Amino acid sequence: MDIEPRRWLPLIGLAALAAVPLIAALTDDPYLVTIFTRVVILALAAASLDFILGYGAMVSLGHAAFLGIGAYTVGILAHHHQSGAPLLEAVPWLTGTNAALISLPLAIAVAALCALLIGALSLRTRALHFIMITLAFAQMFFFLFIAMARYGGGDGMVMWQRNTLPLINTGDSVQFYYLCLAFLAGSVFLLRRIVAARFGRVLRGAAENERRMAALGFPVFRYRLAAFTLAGAIGGLAGALMANLETFVSPSLLHWSQSGELMVMVILGGLGSIYGPVLGATLFIMLEETLAAWTEHWMIILGPILILVVLYARRGLFGWLTWRRHG
Amino acid sequence: MAEALLCTRGLSRRFGAVQATDHVDLDVAAGTLHAVIGPNGAGKSTLIGQLAGEIATDAGRIVFAGDDITRLPVHRRAHAGLARSFQITSIFSGFSVRENVALAVQAHAGHSFRFWRRADRERGLNERAEAMLARVNLGDEAQRLAGELAHGQKRQLELAMALAGNPRLLLLDEPMAGMGAEEGARLAELLRSLRDEVTILLVEHDMDVVFSLSDQITVLIFGRVVITGTPEAIRASDEVQAAYLGEHAAC
């Protein structure tokens, strides 16, 4: 029998996440479902960051931009749906919408397009410059949304209700939770397939030795850009879900500290595993929830934990749990 | 004259005050092993860089298999049939030995925008990779981590990767560098056996290897071609004796 933890741990994780609403019902703590919806959505964003960071060595410090772009796509569509005003005054038939079947794909598409443009420019740089340029782009979007007074500026805007879906009542917190969990499970499965496929091998190769990759005949830039775009698209999906969870959209979603938190989740959980960041997001939010009850300076406790992980568990929590103790 | 597989005319590159290559004319005939020798700083590495496409060319042109490739990016040259090894061993140390070669095979097996099938179970890639490893006598090491190989084995692995795409020309940048006597002898034997399969442009310091394997030798000094000829002609040349070999022998 296969007893490799690498194989069963993700399944246990999925089962545990699936059991959250049940535990919430048993302990009569409905807030638990809301917390874990947050966990699941941030895990989705962190997993997409791990895809480019852990496999492609693209240290993007602006990943929250895509979260924000996805959220604002949903928020702006809902805003126009609520007011009845067309999206563009010149095109009166182009109205807002509250239908998730339109808003979610659109959020993904807009985030992907932005990622394509940002990536096309940023990926011409390396190392520290890449970190700085992705951060700069995220800040640009941050201030763009602050400047958009029509959509609430720095205060953000409220959605009257969640986007609607046929068959699923998104207003019900448990149904919405399972919807988010399905997106997470689907995305994690997809990303795991991709990193093991030819595309992922090229991505890993380029991270390790770019010069060699070019000499072998790979147009490395193209593969990196495709990966960056896919990560941005999934980030956009996470943002769209976050907007729906909170029924509120504000620039704080794409503040640079949000990008930093996503990176902390990835490193805490384990770089280059896709599963790790899910664990990292869970731990991060749990710590935040429990410690923030004592002190608002809960980062004082997270800090040392992060240092210990970086020093003693280079592959993060997931790497430590699945480390084979033999030989 | 037989059609040259690779030919350069007036190939030049300047770095600041240093003229690294200075109107280099080179003709590498198909099916031969052509060596480029010269003292340190003669411009050999710049020449290799220009041929591979990593170093931009100031003046002159490179014609490969009848096409002007002077401005072609590195990866397109690889697809045109130009493979190389690096002076400093350049492998993927975090990959298994087999995956290193499978990656090289993959580079020449269509595009890699494939997202679903597990690459490590692709028979076509693996079988070709194993064949290449067997060709360079690394068949038994396929499952090992590439970073764990001995220095000489890493060189063999580089050769396997270069051969994976069925190149028309192999650019070898000091393959013998840092080799022990025994390792070196094994690699020289391998190069000898490759001579019949692929055209090779060899940059090398080991004169025994150069003189015993080469069909043609070009001597480069201060970026300029001093002479090109058969090993016998080079040995007989007073110019080369004075400028290069004599100085070398004194060391």
PDB file of C-alpha atoms in Angstrom, chain B residues 72-196:
ATOM      1  CA  LEU B  72      18.571  34.989 -35.058  1.00  0.00           C
ATOM      2  CA  PRO B  73      17.837  34.595 -31.302  1.00  0.00           C
ATOM      3  CA  VAL B  74      19.476  31.743 -29.394  1.00  0.00           C
ATOM      4  CA  HIS B  75      16.468  29.425 -29.298  1.00  0.00           C
ATOM      5  CA  ARG B  76      15.824  29.738 -33.043  1.00  0.00           C
ATOM      6  CA  ARG B  77      19.433  28.835 -33.775  1.00  0.00           C
ATOM      7  CA  ALA B  78      18.997  25.734 -31.646  1.00  0.00           C
ATOM      8  CA  HIS B  79      16.053  24.756 -33.808  1.00  0.00           C
ATOM      9  CA  ALA B  80      18.061  25.410 -36.939  1.00  0.00           C
ATOM     10  CA  GLY B  81      20.380  22.629 -35.753  1.00  0.00           C
ATOM     11  CA  LEU B  82      23.027  24.377 -33.692  1.00  0.00           C
ATOM     12  CA  ALA B  83      23.632  22.744 -30.320  1.00  0.00           C
ATOM     13  CA  ARG B  84      26.227  23.666 -27.754  1.00  0.00           C
ATOM     14  CA  SER B  85      27.915  22.770 -24.522  1.00  0.00           C
ATOM     15  CA  PHE B  86      29.116  25.371 -22.061  1.00  0.00           C
ATOM     16  CA  GLN B  87      32.568  26.100 -20.734  1.00  0.00           C
ATOM     17  CA  ILE B  88      31.179  25.952 -17.222  1.00  0.00           C
ATOM     18  CA  THR B  89      29.031  22.846 -16.946  1.00  0.00           C
ATOM     19  CA  SER B  90      25.461  23.869 -17.469  1.00  0.00           C
ATOM     20  CA  ILE B  91      22.914  21.262 -16.467  1.00  0.00           C
ATOM     21  CA  PHE B  92      19.762  21.220 -14.376  1.00  0.00           C
ATOM     22  CA  SER B  93      21.165  19.939 -11.108  1.00  0.00           C
ATOM     23  CA  GLY B  94      17.754  19.670  -9.437  1.00  0.00           C
ATOM     24  CA  PHE B  95      16.473  17.364 -12.185  1.00  0.00           C
ATOM     25  CA  SER B  96      17.242  13.686 -12.575  1.00  0.00           C
ATOM     26  CA  VAL B  97      19.805  12.798 -15.206  1.00  0.00           C
ATOM     27  CA  ARG B  98      17.080  11.400 -17.427  1.00  0.00           C
ATOM     28  CA  GLU B  99      14.876  14.466 -17.012  1.00  0.00           C
ATOM     29  CA  ASN B 100      17.751  16.695 -18.109  1.00  0.00           C
ATOM     30  CA  VAL B 101      17.928  14.888 -21.405  1.00  0.00           C
ATOM     31  CA  ALA B 102      14.149  14.486 -21.674  1.00  0.00           C
ATOM     32  CA  LEU B 103      13.898  18.264 -21.398  1.00  0.00           C
ATOM     33  CA  ALA B 104      16.381  18.619 -24.235  1.00  0.00           C
ATOM     34  CA  VAL B 105      14.384  16.102 -26.293  1.00  0.00           C
ATOM     35  CA  GLN B 106      11.214  18.018 -25.466  1.00  0.00           C
ATOM     36  CA  ALA B 107      12.747  21.196 -26.924  1.00  0.00           C
ATOM     37  CA  HIS B 108      12.738  19.524 -30.310  1.00  0.00           C
ATOM     38  CA  ALA B 109       9.472  17.625 -30.025  1.00  0.00           C
ATOM     39  CA  GLY B 110       6.960  20.338 -30.858  1.00  0.00           C
ATOM     40  CA  HIS B 111       5.901  23.156 -28.563  1.00  0.00           C
ATOM     41  CA  SER B 112       5.619  22.676 -24.813  1.00  0.00           C
ATOM     42  CA  PHE B 113       2.269  24.368 -24.285  1.00  0.00           C
ATOM     43  CA  ARG B 114       0.999  21.028 -23.082  1.00  0.00           C
ATOM     44  CA  PHE B 115      -0.729  21.183 -19.773  1.00  0.00           C
ATOM     45  CA  TRP B 116      -2.251  17.833 -19.024  1.00  0.00           C
ATOM     46  CA  ARG B 117      -0.141  14.759 -19.687  1.00  0.00           C
ATOM     47  CA  ARG B 118       2.580  13.947 -17.206  1.00  0.00           C
ATOM     48  CA  ALA B 119       5.859  14.708 -18.924  1.00  0.00           C
ATOM     49  CA  ASP B 120       7.771  12.089 -16.935  1.00  0.00           C
ATOM     50  CA  ARG B 121       5.503   9.404 -18.379  1.00  0.00           C
ATOM     51  CA  GLU B 122       5.821  10.468 -21.995  1.00  0.00           C
ATOM     52  CA  ARG B 123       7.309   7.418 -23.624  1.00  0.00           C
ATOM     53  CA  GLY B 124       8.586   9.233 -26.689  1.00  0.00           C
ATOM     54  CA  LEU B 125      10.615  11.677 -24.607  1.00  0.00           C
ATOM     55  CA  ASN B 126      11.934   9.070 -22.194  1.00  0.00           C
ATOM     56  CA  GLU B 127      12.986   6.543 -24.797  1.00  0.00           C
ATOM     57  CA  ARG B 128      14.934   9.092 -26.777  1.00  0.00           C
ATOM     58  CA  ALA B 129      16.485  10.407 -23.557  1.00  0.00           C
ATOM     59  CA  GLU B 130      17.610   6.918 -22.562  1.00  0.00           C
ATOM     60  CA  ALA B 131      19.072   6.353 -26.002  1.00  0.00           C
ATOM     61  CA  MET B 132      21.089   9.569 -25.768  1.00  0.00           C
ATOM     62  CA  LEU B 133      22.312   8.627 -22.290  1.00  0.00           C
ATOM     63  CA  ALA B 134      23.397   5.236 -23.555  1.00  0.00           C
ATOM     64  CA  ARG B 135      25.207   6.977 -26.410  1.00  0.00           C
ATOM     65  CA  VAL B 136      27.366   8.941 -23.955  1.00  0.00           C
ATOM     66  CA  ASN B 137      27.774   5.951 -21.608  1.00  0.00           C
ATOM     67  CA  LEU B 138      25.570   7.341 -18.862  1.00  0.00           C
ATOM     68  CA  GLY B 139      22.800   4.776 -19.189  1.00  0.00           C
ATOM     69  CA  ASP B 140      23.252   3.499 -15.631  1.00  0.00           C
ATOM     70  CA  GLU B 141      22.928   6.917 -14.037  1.00  0.00           C
ATOM     71  CA  ALA B 142      19.525   7.850 -15.485  1.00  0.00           C
ATOM     72  CA  GLN B 143      17.691   7.942 -12.164  1.00  0.00           C
ATOM     73  CA  ARG B 144      20.293   9.899 -10.240  1.00  0.00           C
ATOM     74  CA  LEU B 145      20.046  13.575  -9.445  1.00  0.00           C
ATOM     75  CA  ALA B 146      22.134  15.408 -12.041  1.00  0.00           C
ATOM     76  CA  GLY B 147      23.789  17.554  -9.378  1.00  0.00           C
ATOM     77  CA  GLU B 148      25.240  14.418  -7.765  1.00  0.00           C
ATOM     78  CA  LEU B 149      27.200  13.312 -10.823  1.00  0.00           C
ATOM     79  CA  ALA B 150      30.984  13.511 -10.970  1.00  0.00           C
ATOM     80  CA  HIS B 151      32.423  16.364 -13.001  1.00  0.00           C
ATOM     81  CA  GLY B 152      33.265  14.192 -16.001  1.00  0.00           C
ATOM     82  CA  GLN B 153      29.818  12.623 -15.983  1.00  0.00           C
ATOM     83  CA  LYS B 154      28.227  16.065 -16.002  1.00  0.00           C
ATOM     84  CA  ARG B 155      30.214  16.796 -19.155  1.00  0.00           C
ATOM     85  CA  GLN B 156      28.891  13.595 -20.694  1.00  0.00           C
ATOM     86  CA  LEU B 157      25.383  14.609 -19.683  1.00  0.00           C
ATOM     87  CA  GLU B 158      25.833  17.971 -21.406  1.00  0.00           C
ATOM     88  CA  LEU B 159      26.818  16.124 -24.552  1.00  0.00           C
ATOM     89  CA  ALA B 160      23.736  13.925 -24.312  1.00  0.00           C
ATOM     90  CA  MET B 161      21.585  17.042 -24.007  1.00  0.00           C
ATOM     91  CA  ALA B 162      23.284  18.663 -26.970  1.00  0.00           C
ATOM     92  CA  LEU B 163      22.807  15.536 -29.066  1.00  0.00           C
ATOM     93  CA  ALA B 164      19.152  15.100 -28.132  1.00  0.00           C
ATOM     94  CA  GLY B 165      17.883  17.452 -30.817  1.00  0.00           C
ATOM     95  CA  ASN B 166      19.815  15.745 -33.624  1.00  0.00           C
ATOM     96  CA  PRO B 167      21.937  18.834 -34.280  1.00  0.00           C
ATOM     97  CA  ARG B 168      23.799  19.499 -37.508  1.00  0.00           C
ATOM     98  CA  LEU B 169      26.572  21.318 -35.702  1.00  0.00           C
ATOM     99  CA  LEU B 170      27.877  20.860 -32.180  1.00  0.00           C
ATOM    100  CA  LEU B 171      29.626  23.829 -30.567  1.00  0.00           C
ATOM    101  CA  LEU B 172      31.816  22.517 -27.772  1.00  0.00           C
ATOM    102  CA  ASP B 173      33.314  25.133 -25.481  1.00  0.00           C
ATOM    103  CA  GLU B 174      36.313  23.599 -23.696  1.00  0.00           C
ATOM    104  CA  PRO B 175      34.722  20.229 -22.957  1.00  0.00           C
ATOM    105  CA  MET B 176      37.948  18.907 -21.394  1.00  0.00           C
ATOM    106  CA  ALA B 177      38.289  21.751 -18.885  1.00  0.00           C
ATOM    107  CA  GLY B 178      38.801  20.570 -15.312  1.00  0.00           C
ATOM    108  CA  MET B 179      38.966  16.897 -16.243  1.00  0.00           C
ATOM    109  CA  GLY B 180      41.242  14.367 -14.625  1.00  0.00           C
ATOM    110  CA  ALA B 181      43.444  12.253 -16.894  1.00  0.00           C
ATOM    111  CA  GLU B 182      41.194   9.214 -16.881  1.00  0.00           C
ATOM    112  CA  GLU B 183      37.964  11.178 -17.277  1.00  0.00           C
ATOM    113  CA  GLY B 184      39.575  13.210 -20.019  1.00  0.00           C
ATOM    114  CA  ALA B 185      40.665  10.151 -21.940  1.00  0.00           C
ATOM    115  CA  ARG B 186      37.133   8.763 -21.783  1.00  0.00           C
ATOM    116  CA  LEU B 187      35.628  12.029 -23.038  1.00  0.00           C
ATOM    117  CA  ALA B 188      38.209  12.295 -25.844  1.00  0.00           C
ATOM    118  CA  GLU B 189      37.239   8.782 -26.902  1.00  0.00           C
ATOM    119  CA  LEU B 190      33.576   9.839 -26.885  1.00  0.00           C
ATOM    120  CA  LEU B 191      34.328  12.897 -29.013  1.00  0.00           C
ATOM    121  CA  ARG B 192      36.233  10.731 -31.438  1.00  0.00           C
ATOM    122  CA  SER B 193      33.220   8.470 -31.834  1.00  0.00           C
ATOM    123  CA  LEU B 194      30.896  11.433 -32.353  1.00  0.00           C
ATOM    124  CA  ARG B 195      33.018  12.792 -35.174  1.00  0.00           C
ATOM    125  CA  ASP B 196      31.349  10.507 -37.703  1.00  0.00           C
TER     126      ASP B 196
END
